PDB file of C-alpha atoms in Angstrom:
ATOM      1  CA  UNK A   1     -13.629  -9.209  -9.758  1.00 72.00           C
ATOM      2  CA  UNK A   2     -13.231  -6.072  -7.376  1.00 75.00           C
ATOM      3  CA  UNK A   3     -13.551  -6.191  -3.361  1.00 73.00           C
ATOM      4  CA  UNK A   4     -16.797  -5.559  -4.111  1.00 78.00           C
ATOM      5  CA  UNK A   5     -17.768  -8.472  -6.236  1.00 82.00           C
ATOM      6  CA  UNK A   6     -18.251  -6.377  -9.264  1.00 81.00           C
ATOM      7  CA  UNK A   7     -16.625  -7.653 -12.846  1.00 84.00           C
ATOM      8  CA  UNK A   8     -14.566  -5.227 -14.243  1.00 83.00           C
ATOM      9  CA  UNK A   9     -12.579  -5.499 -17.429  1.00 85.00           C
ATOM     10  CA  UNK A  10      -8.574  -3.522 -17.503  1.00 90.00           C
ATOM     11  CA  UNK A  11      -7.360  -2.629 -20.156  1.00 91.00           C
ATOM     12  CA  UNK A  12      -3.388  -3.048 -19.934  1.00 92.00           C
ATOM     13  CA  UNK A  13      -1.063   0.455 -21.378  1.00 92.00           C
ATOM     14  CA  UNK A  14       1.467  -0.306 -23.405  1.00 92.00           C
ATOM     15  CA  UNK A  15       4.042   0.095 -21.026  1.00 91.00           C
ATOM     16  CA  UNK A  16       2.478  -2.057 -17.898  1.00 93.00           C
ATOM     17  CA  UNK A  17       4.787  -3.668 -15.108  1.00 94.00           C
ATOM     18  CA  UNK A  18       4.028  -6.070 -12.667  1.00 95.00           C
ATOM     19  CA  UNK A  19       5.496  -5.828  -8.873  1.00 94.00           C
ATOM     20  CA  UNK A  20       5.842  -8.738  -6.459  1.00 96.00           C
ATOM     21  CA  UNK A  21       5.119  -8.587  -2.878  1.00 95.00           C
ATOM     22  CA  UNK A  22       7.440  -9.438  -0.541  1.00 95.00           C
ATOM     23  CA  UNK A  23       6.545  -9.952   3.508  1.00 95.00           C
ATOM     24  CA  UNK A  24       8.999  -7.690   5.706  1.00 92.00           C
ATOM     25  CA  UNK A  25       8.664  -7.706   9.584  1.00 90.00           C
ATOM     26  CA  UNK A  26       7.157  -5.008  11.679  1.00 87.00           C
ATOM     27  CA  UNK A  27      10.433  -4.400  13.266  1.00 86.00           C
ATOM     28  CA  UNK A  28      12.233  -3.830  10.501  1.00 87.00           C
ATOM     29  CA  UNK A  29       9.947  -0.179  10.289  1.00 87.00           C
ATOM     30  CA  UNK A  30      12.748   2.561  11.237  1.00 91.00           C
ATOM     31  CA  UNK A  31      13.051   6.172  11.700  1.00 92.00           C
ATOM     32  CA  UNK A  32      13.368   8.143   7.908  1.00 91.00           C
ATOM     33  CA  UNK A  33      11.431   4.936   6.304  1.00 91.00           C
ATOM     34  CA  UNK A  34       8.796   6.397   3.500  1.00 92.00           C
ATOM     35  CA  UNK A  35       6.330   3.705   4.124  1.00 93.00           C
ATOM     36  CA  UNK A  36       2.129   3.837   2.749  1.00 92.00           C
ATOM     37  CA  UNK A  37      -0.407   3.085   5.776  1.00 93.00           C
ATOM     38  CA  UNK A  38      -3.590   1.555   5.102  1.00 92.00           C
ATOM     39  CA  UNK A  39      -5.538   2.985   8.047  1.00 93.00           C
ATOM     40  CA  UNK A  40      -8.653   3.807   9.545  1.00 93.00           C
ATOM     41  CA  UNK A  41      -9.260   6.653  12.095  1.00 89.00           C
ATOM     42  CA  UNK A  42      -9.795   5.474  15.835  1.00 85.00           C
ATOM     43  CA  UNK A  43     -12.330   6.950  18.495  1.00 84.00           C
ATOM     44  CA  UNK A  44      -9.350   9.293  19.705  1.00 84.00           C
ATOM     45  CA  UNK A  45      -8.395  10.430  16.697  1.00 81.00           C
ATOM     46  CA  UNK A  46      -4.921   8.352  16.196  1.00 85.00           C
ATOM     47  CA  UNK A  47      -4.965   6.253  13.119  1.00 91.00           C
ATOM     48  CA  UNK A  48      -4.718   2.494  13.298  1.00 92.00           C
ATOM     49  CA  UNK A  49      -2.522   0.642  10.731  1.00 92.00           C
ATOM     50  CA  UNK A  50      -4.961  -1.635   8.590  1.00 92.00           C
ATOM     51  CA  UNK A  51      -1.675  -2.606   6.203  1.00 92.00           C
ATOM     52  CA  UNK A  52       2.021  -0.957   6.341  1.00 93.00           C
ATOM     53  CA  UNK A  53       3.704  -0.804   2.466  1.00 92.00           C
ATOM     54  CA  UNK A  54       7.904   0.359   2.035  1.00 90.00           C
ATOM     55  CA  UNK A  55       7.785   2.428  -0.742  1.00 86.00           C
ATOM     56  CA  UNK A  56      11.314   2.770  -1.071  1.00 77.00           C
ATOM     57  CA  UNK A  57      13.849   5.932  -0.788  1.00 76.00           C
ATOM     58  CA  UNK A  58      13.445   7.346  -4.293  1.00 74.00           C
ATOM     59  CA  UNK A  59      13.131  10.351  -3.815  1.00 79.00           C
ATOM     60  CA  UNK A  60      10.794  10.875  -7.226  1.00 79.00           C
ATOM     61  CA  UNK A  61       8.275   8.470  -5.060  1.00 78.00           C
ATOM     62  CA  UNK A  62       8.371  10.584  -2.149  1.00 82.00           C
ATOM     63  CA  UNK A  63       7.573  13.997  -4.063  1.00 82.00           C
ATOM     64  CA  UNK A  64       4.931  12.213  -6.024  1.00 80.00           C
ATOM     65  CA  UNK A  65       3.138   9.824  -3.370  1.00 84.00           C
ATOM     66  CA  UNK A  66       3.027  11.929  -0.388  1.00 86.00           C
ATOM     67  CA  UNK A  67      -0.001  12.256   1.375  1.00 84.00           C
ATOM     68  CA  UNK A  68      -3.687  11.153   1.953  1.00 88.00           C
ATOM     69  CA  UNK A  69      -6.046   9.792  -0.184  1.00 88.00           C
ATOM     70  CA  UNK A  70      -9.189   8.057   0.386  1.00 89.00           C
ATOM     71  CA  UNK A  71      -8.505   3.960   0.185  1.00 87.00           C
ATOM     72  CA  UNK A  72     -10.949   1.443  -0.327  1.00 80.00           C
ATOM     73  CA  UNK A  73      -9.156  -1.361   1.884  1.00 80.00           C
ATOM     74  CA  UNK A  74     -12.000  -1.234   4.570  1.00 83.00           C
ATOM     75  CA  UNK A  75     -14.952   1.800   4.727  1.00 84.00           C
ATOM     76  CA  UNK A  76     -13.671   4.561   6.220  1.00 87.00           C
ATOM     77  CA  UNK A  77      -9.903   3.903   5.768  1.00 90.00           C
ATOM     78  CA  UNK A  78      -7.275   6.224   4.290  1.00 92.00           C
ATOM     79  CA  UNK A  79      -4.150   5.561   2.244  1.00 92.00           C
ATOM     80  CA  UNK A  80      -1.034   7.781   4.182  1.00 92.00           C
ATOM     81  CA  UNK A  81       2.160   7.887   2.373  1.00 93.00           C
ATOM     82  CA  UNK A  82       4.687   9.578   4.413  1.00 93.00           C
ATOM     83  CA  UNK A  83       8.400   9.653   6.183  1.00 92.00           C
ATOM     84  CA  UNK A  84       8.536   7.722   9.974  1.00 93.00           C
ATOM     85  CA  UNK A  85       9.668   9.700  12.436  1.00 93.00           C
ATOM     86  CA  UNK A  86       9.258   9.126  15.512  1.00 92.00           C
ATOM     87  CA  UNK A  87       8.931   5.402  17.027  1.00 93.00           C
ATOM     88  CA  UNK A  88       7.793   4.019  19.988  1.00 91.00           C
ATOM     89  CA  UNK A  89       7.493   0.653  20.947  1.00 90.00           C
ATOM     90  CA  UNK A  90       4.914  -0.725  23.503  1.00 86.00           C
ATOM     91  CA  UNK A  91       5.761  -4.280  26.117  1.00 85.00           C
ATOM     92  CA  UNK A  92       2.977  -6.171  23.422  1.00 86.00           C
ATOM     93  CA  UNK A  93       5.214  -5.382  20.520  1.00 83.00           C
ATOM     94  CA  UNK A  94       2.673  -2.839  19.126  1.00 86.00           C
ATOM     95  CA  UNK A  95       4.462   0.403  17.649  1.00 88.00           C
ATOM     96  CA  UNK A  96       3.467   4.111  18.000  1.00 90.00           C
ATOM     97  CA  UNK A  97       4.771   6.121  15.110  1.00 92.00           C
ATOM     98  CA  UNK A  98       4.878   9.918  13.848  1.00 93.00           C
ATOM     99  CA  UNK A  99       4.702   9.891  10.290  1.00 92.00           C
ATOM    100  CA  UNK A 100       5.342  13.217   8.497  1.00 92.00           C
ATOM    101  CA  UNK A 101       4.947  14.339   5.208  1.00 86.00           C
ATOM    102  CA  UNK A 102       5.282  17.839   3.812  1.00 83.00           C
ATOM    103  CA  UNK A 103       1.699  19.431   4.425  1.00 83.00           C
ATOM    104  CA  UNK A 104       0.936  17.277   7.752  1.00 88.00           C
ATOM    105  CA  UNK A 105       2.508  15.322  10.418  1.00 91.00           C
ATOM    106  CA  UNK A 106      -0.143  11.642  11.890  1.00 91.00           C
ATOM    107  CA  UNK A 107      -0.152   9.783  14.617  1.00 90.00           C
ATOM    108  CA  UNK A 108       0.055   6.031  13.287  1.00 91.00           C
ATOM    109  CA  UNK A 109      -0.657   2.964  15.757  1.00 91.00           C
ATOM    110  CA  UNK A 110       0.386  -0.533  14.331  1.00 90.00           C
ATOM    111  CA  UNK A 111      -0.340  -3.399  16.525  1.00 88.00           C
ATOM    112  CA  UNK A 112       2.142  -6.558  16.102  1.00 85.00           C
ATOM    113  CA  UNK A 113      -0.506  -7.857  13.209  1.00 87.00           C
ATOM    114  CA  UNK A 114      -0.843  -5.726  10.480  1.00 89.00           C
ATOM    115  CA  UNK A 115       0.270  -7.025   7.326  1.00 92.00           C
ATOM    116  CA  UNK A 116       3.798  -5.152   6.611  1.00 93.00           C
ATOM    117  CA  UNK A 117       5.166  -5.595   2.926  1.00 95.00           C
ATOM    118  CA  UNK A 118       7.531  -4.182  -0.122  1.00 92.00           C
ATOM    119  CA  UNK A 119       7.267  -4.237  -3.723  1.00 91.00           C
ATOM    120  CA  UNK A 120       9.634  -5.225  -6.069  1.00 92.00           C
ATOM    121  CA  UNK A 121      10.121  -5.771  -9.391  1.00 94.00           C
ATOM    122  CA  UNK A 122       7.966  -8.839 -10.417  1.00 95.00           C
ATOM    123  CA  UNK A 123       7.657 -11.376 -13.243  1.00 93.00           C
ATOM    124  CA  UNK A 124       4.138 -11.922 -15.611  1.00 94.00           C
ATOM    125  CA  UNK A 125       4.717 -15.591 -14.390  1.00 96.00           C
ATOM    126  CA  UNK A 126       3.333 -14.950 -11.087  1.00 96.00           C
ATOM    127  CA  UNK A 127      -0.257 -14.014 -12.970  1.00 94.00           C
ATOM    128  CA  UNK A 128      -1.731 -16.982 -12.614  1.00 94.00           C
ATOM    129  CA  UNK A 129      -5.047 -18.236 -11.933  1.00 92.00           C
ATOM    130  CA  UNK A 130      -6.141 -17.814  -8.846  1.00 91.00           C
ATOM    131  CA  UNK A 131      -3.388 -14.991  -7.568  1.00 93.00           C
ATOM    132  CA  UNK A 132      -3.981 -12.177  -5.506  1.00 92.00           C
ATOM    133  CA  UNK A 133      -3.861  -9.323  -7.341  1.00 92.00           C
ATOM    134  CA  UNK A 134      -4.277  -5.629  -7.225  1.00 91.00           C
ATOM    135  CA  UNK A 135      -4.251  -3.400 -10.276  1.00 89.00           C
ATOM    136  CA  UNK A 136      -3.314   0.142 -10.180  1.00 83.00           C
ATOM    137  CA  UNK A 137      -6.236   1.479 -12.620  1.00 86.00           C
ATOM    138  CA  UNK A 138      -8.340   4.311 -13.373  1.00 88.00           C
ATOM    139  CA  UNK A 139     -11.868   4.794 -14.554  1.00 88.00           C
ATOM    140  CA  UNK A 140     -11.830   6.199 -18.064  1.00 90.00           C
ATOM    141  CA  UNK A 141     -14.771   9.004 -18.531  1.00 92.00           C
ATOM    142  CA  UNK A 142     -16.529   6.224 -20.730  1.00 90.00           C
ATOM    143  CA  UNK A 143     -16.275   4.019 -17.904  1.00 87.00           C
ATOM    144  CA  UNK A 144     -13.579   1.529 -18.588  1.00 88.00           C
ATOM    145  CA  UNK A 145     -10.660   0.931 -16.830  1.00 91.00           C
ATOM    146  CA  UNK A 146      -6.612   0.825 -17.695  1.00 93.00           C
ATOM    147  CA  UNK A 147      -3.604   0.063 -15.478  1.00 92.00           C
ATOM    148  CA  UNK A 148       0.385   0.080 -15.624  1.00 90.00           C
ATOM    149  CA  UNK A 149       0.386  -2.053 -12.706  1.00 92.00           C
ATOM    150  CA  UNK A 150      -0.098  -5.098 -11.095  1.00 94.00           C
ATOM    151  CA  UNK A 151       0.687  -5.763  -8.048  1.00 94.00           C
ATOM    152  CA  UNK A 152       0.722  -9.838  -7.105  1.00 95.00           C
ATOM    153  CA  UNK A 153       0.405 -12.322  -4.674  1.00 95.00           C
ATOM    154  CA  UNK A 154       4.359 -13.867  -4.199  1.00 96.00           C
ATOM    155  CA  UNK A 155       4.866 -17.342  -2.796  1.00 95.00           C
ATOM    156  CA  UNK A 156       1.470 -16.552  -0.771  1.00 94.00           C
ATOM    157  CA  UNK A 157       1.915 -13.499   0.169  1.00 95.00           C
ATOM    158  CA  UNK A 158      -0.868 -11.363  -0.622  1.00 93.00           C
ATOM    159  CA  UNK A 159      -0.756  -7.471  -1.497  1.00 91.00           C
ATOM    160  CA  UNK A 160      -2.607  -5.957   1.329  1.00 86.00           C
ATOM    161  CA  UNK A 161      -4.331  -3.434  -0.582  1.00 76.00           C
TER     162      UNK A 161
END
């Protein structure tokens, strides 16, 4: 069932993985970090962290994930996958980041309560009924849909996508 209610069937490639999803702490965000925001865009301008995902230091990941897409997490919010540069931290515990990427450079705010999570390699034991889980698919022009990924829910902790 999608975020939207709507029953979908995947079709699983050959080669599929599964990741788990593992709960990191908002401090642990430093400068040079290629993180994924899930954000929406505030009255200002500045985005606001919805979600904050490590996406690791390969640097294969970086050339092929960087940038903004459209996301689905909330109306109106945006996926940004980019480098942190820039951090400053307010008295609340709230961060202010500059996150740059090759073609653009955001202003990121991320108050203490965002969800803030890696991936790692996961096990097909944690699909079980019931889990949190996200699939990494795309419509097919006949309107079906296959995935390499799953992305699940690990000792409660949910993938905030």
């Amino acid at each position: 069932t999608t975020r939207t209610g709507e029953k979908i069937t995947v079709q699983l490639q050959p080669n599929w993985m599964v990741r788990a999803t593992i709960q990191v702490k908002l401090e642990d965000i430093k400068t040079g970090d290629f993180v994924g925001a899930s954000a929406i865009k505030g009255a200002d301008g500045e985005l606001v962290a919805e979600a904050i995902h490590y996406l690791g230091q390969d640097q294969a990941t970086r050339d092929r994930a960087q940038g903004d897409i459209p996301w689905d997490l909330t109306p109106q919010s945006l996926m940004v996958n980019a480098d942190v540069g820039t951090i400053v931290k307010a008295p609340n515990g709230a961060l202010s980041v500059k996150m740059v990427h090759k073609n653009a450079t955001y202003d990121l705010a991320i108050s203490p309560t965002p969800p803030v999570v890696r991936y790692e390699p996961g096990d097909k034991a944690l699909l079980v009924k019931g889990a949190w889980l996200f699939f990494t698919a795309q419509k097919q022009p006949n309107g079906t849909y296959t995935a390499t990924t799953i992305t699940a829910e690990t000792k409660g902790v949910k993938p905030p996508l």
